[in-house]
Amino acid sequence: MSDARAKRLSQDGSVEKAVIEVLEERSASPSSGVPAENQDAQLPSPPNLTEEEERRIWRKVDMRLLPILTIMYLVGSVDRSNIGYRLAVEGNAKLQGLLTELELTGNKYNIALTMYFVVFVFDLHSPRQVCTPRVMLKVILLLFIYVFLSLLLKKLRPSRWLPGVTLAWGIIATLMGLVKTYHQLLSLRVLLGIAEAGLPPGAFYFITMWYPRHMVQYRIGMFWGGATFAGAFSGLLAFAISFMSGKAGLLGWSWIFIIEGLITIVVAITAFFVLVDLPDTATFLTPEERAYVVHKKKYDNSSVGEEEHFELRQLWETLTDWRVIVCALINASVITPVYGITLFLPSIINGFGFNTVISQLLSVPPYVVATAAVIGWSKWSDNVKTRSPFILSGLLLCLAGFVINVADVSIGVKYFGTFLVVIGSYAGFPGNVSWLGNNVVGHYRRGIAIGTQVMFANTGGAIACNIYRVQDAPRYLLGHLVEIGFVSMGLLLLPIVVVTYVRANARRDALQREAEEKGMKVDYTPEELRRMGSNAPDFRFTL
């Protein structure tokens, strides 16, 4: 149906009919020659809905998107963190046979963990090397890898890209159970890291393409809750599978990787049939519902919509925006404790004097509590439309937890400290991702910013892999102190960003009032406002 016909129907008062006919034709002909990123410009006004009808639509979207995304990330996180449960506790490693079979002596375990962050594999024993041209080149390369992978989601179909990287992830995890040498393990850890690079930033970006900005954190929290629960699930699953040691000539560590990898493969194949693309092509919604979702998201950040086509200037503008970089550093201050506690919690608890089995089982309760905190905090944050207090709370909990574990206190108090670290780090992370996504306007700018944020997070992950050393057991003072340093960085940077946003909002409010009082209004074209992004006079930052 032509645009003229849609316009004529609208003028005749048949808006609802226009919505239905336009969307039905677009669904029937998805390759009509109109770029997907511009198709929603053809939509007429959405139907008027009651609050209950709106809630019903979002529940419908939640049920189609969140379960499969959460399960994908849960099984992927199990694959990613399972090496910590296999290697971190010396007794557990001996039980599974991995240390002895692959001759993982000295710092080989830490190197195996670091290879997951492929570009950051350099000698971390010398701090001066961090500033060498070679390392700086690696940093830039990794930055563009994550930005590129984030932007691929916009160009490729999410329903193919996200399950595809999950499938690759599962295959690699399965093959890790068949390695016979240390170097084979390193190679597969590199490939696992590359595969993982496409899922989290892609999923975060995908969620921001579906939901208005003050509905995002709860959905990211549900998705991230899968990773949090994986911390508990990994320990229990590893404990159960370890009893297969000796079957088919394979030791327990091999079966753990193989079975967990095969589960990921099954989930990825299922996702190919379940996951959907973007709202304008979502056939599980009625035409009226599609029109509502597209319109709600399109005009969420601006009265004229967002930029939806890519230009190189967007890459440069985003990467040179100091607010993006500072928010990425704050994210690193939260995610570094996440990686540290995920990979080494069994070791830390083992250092309290518990045996291997008890250490593994005691690592489960903190993650169970943290999962509830992730979802609860995320829902609360969306309700009050505020992010920074929840990020601050997470950092403070982490700081308290690490300080407790550095102090000379009883075992019970130290174990309580691990709860604070797990809860604070995991519950604080969704707020970081949502905060940056809320305050970056433009489809591609947002994808670039999220990719940058994940890259900084993985830099922290590479560091976390090397600060909990075998020679520092049982107290691991170096690791705890480095984590305190990262958390302190976040606590210093967070108020700077908040003050900047408060002042920017106040300045724009004042200019708007002044213009209204004097009857003077600066007219910008819609194109100019879209190019301004978060600098547009009608945009207000989320605090």
Coordinates of N, CA and C in Angstrom, one line a residue, residues 76 78-84 86-87 98 101-102 104 112-113 115-116 168-193 250-262 265:
G76 N 25.6 -19.8 28.9 CA 26.9 -19.3 28.5 C 27.8 -18.9 29.6
V78 N 27.7 -20.3 32.6 CA 28.1 -21.5 33.2 C 29.4 -22.0 32.5
D79 N 29.4 -21.9 31.2 CA 30.5 -22.3 30.4 C 31.7 -21.4 30.7
R80 N 31.5 -20.1 30.8 CA 32.5 -19.2 31.1 C 33.2 -19.4 32.4
S81 N 32.3 -19.6 33.4 CA 32.8 -19.6 34.8 C 33.2 -21.0 35.3
N82 N 32.9 -22.0 34.5 CA 33.1 -23.3 35.0 C 34.6 -23.6 35.3
I83 N 35.5 -23.0 34.5 CA 36.9 -23.2 34.7 C 37.3 -22.8 36.1
G84 N 36.7 -21.8 36.7 CA 37.0 -21.4 38.0 C 36.6 -22.4 39.0
R86 N 36.7 -25.5 38.3 CA 37.5 -26.7 38.0 C 38.9 -26.5 38.5
L87 N 39.4 -25.2 38.6 CA 40.8 -25.0 38.8 C 41.1 -24.2 40.1
L98 N 42.3 -32.1 36.3 CA 42.7 -31.1 35.3 C 44.1 -30.6 35.5
E101 N 46.6 -33.6 34.7 CA 46.6 -34.1 33.3 C 47.2 -33.0 32.4
L102 N 46.9 -31.8 32.6 CA 47.4 -30.7 31.7 C 48.6 -30.0 32.2
L104 N 49.2 -28.0 34.9 CA 48.9 -26.6 35.1 C 49.7 -26.2 36.4
A112 N 45.7 -19.2 31.7 CA 44.5 -19.8 31.0 C 43.3 -19.0 31.1
L113 N 43.1 -18.4 32.3 CA 42.0 -17.5 32.5 C 42.1 -16.2 31.7
M115 N 43.6 -15.7 28.9 CA 43.5 -15.9 27.4 C 42.1 -15.7 27.0
Y116 N 41.1 -15.8 27.9 CA 39.7 -15.5 27.5 C 39.6 -14.1 27.0
A168 N 28.3 -21.0 18.7 CA 29.7 -21.1 18.6 C 30.3 -21.3 20.0
W169 N 29.8 -20.6 20.9 CA 30.2 -20.6 22.3 C 30.1 -22.0 22.9
G170 N 28.9 -22.7 22.6 CA 28.7 -24.0 23.1 C 29.6 -25.0 22.5
I171 N 29.9 -24.9 21.2 CA 30.8 -25.9 20.5 C 32.2 -25.8 21.1
I172 N 32.7 -24.5 21.3 CA 34.0 -24.4 21.9 C 34.1 -24.9 23.3
A173 N 33.1 -24.6 24.1 CA 33.1 -25.1 25.5 C 33.1 -26.7 25.5
T174 N 32.4 -27.3 24.6 CA 32.4 -28.8 24.5 C 33.8 -29.3 24.1
L175 N 34.4 -28.6 23.2 CA 35.7 -29.1 22.8 C 36.8 -28.9 23.9
M176 N 36.5 -28.0 24.8 CA 37.5 -27.8 25.9 C 37.5 -29.1 26.8
G177 N 36.5 -29.9 26.7 CA 36.5 -31.1 27.5 C 37.3 -32.2 26.9
L178 N 37.8 -32.0 25.6 CA 38.6 -33.0 24.9 C 40.0 -32.6 24.8
V179 N 40.5 -31.5 25.3 CA 41.8 -31.0 25.2 C 42.8 -32.0 25.9
K180 N 44.0 -32.1 25.3 CA 45.0 -33.0 25.9 C 46.2 -32.3 26.4
T181 N 46.4 -31.0 25.9 CA 47.6 -30.3 26.3 C 47.2 -28.9 26.8
Y182 N 48.1 -28.3 27.5 CA 47.9 -26.9 28.0 C 47.7 -25.9 26.9
H183 N 48.4 -26.1 25.8 CA 48.3 -25.1 24.7 C 47.0 -25.3 23.9
Q184 N 46.5 -26.4 23.9 CA 45.1 -26.6 23.3 C 44.1 -25.9 24.2
L185 N 44.2 -26.0 25.5 CA 43.3 -25.3 26.4 C 43.4 -23.8 26.2
L186 N 44.6 -23.2 26.0 CA 44.8 -21.8 25.8 C 44.1 -21.4 24.5
S187 N 44.3 -22.2 23.4 CA 43.7 -21.8 22.2 C 42.2 -21.7 22.2
L188 N 41.6 -22.7 22.9 CA 40.1 -22.7 23.0 C 39.6 -21.6 23.9
R189 N 40.4 -21.2 24.9 CA 40.0 -20.1 25.8 C 40.0 -18.8 25.0
V190 N 40.9 -18.7 24.0 CA 40.9 -17.5 23.1 C 39.6 -17.5 22.3
L191 N 39.3 -18.6 21.7 CA 38.1 -18.7 20.9 C 36.8 -18.5 21.7
L192 N 36.8 -19.0 22.9 CA 35.7 -18.8 23.8 C 35.5 -17.3 24.1
G193 N 36.6 -16.6 24.3 CA 36.5 -15.2 24.5 C 35.9 -14.4 23.3
L250 N 37.3 -40.7 30.4 CA 37.5 -39.2 30.6 C 37.4 -38.9 32.1
L251 N 38.2 -38.0 32.5 CA 38.1 -37.6 33.9 C 37.0 -36.6 34.1
G252 N 36.7 -36.3 35.4 CA 35.6 -35.5 35.7 C 35.6 -34.1 35.1
W253 N 36.8 -33.5 35.0 CA 36.8 -32.1 34.4 C 36.4 -32.1 32.9
S254 N 36.7 -33.2 32.2 CA 36.3 -33.3 30.8 C 34.8 -33.4 30.7
W255 N 34.2 -34.2 31.5 CA 32.7 -34.4 31.5 C 32.0 -33.1 31.8
I256 N 32.6 -32.3 32.7 CA 31.9 -31.0 33.1 C 31.9 -30.1 31.9
F257 N 33.0 -30.0 31.2 CA 33.0 -29.1 30.0 C 32.1 -29.6 28.9
I258 N 32.1 -30.9 28.7 CA 31.4 -31.5 27.6 C 29.9 -31.4 27.8
I259 N 29.4 -31.7 29.0 CA 28.0 -31.7 29.3 C 27.5 -30.3 29.3
E260 N 28.2 -29.4 29.9 CA 27.7 -28.0 30.0 C 27.8 -27.4 28.6
G261 N 28.8 -27.7 27.8 CA 28.8 -27.2 26.4 C 27.7 -27.7 25.6
L262 N 27.3 -29.0 25.7 CA 26.2 -29.6 24.9 C 24.9 -28.9 25.3
I265 N 24.6 -25.8 23.4 CA 24.3 -26.0 22.0 C 22.8 -26.2 21.8

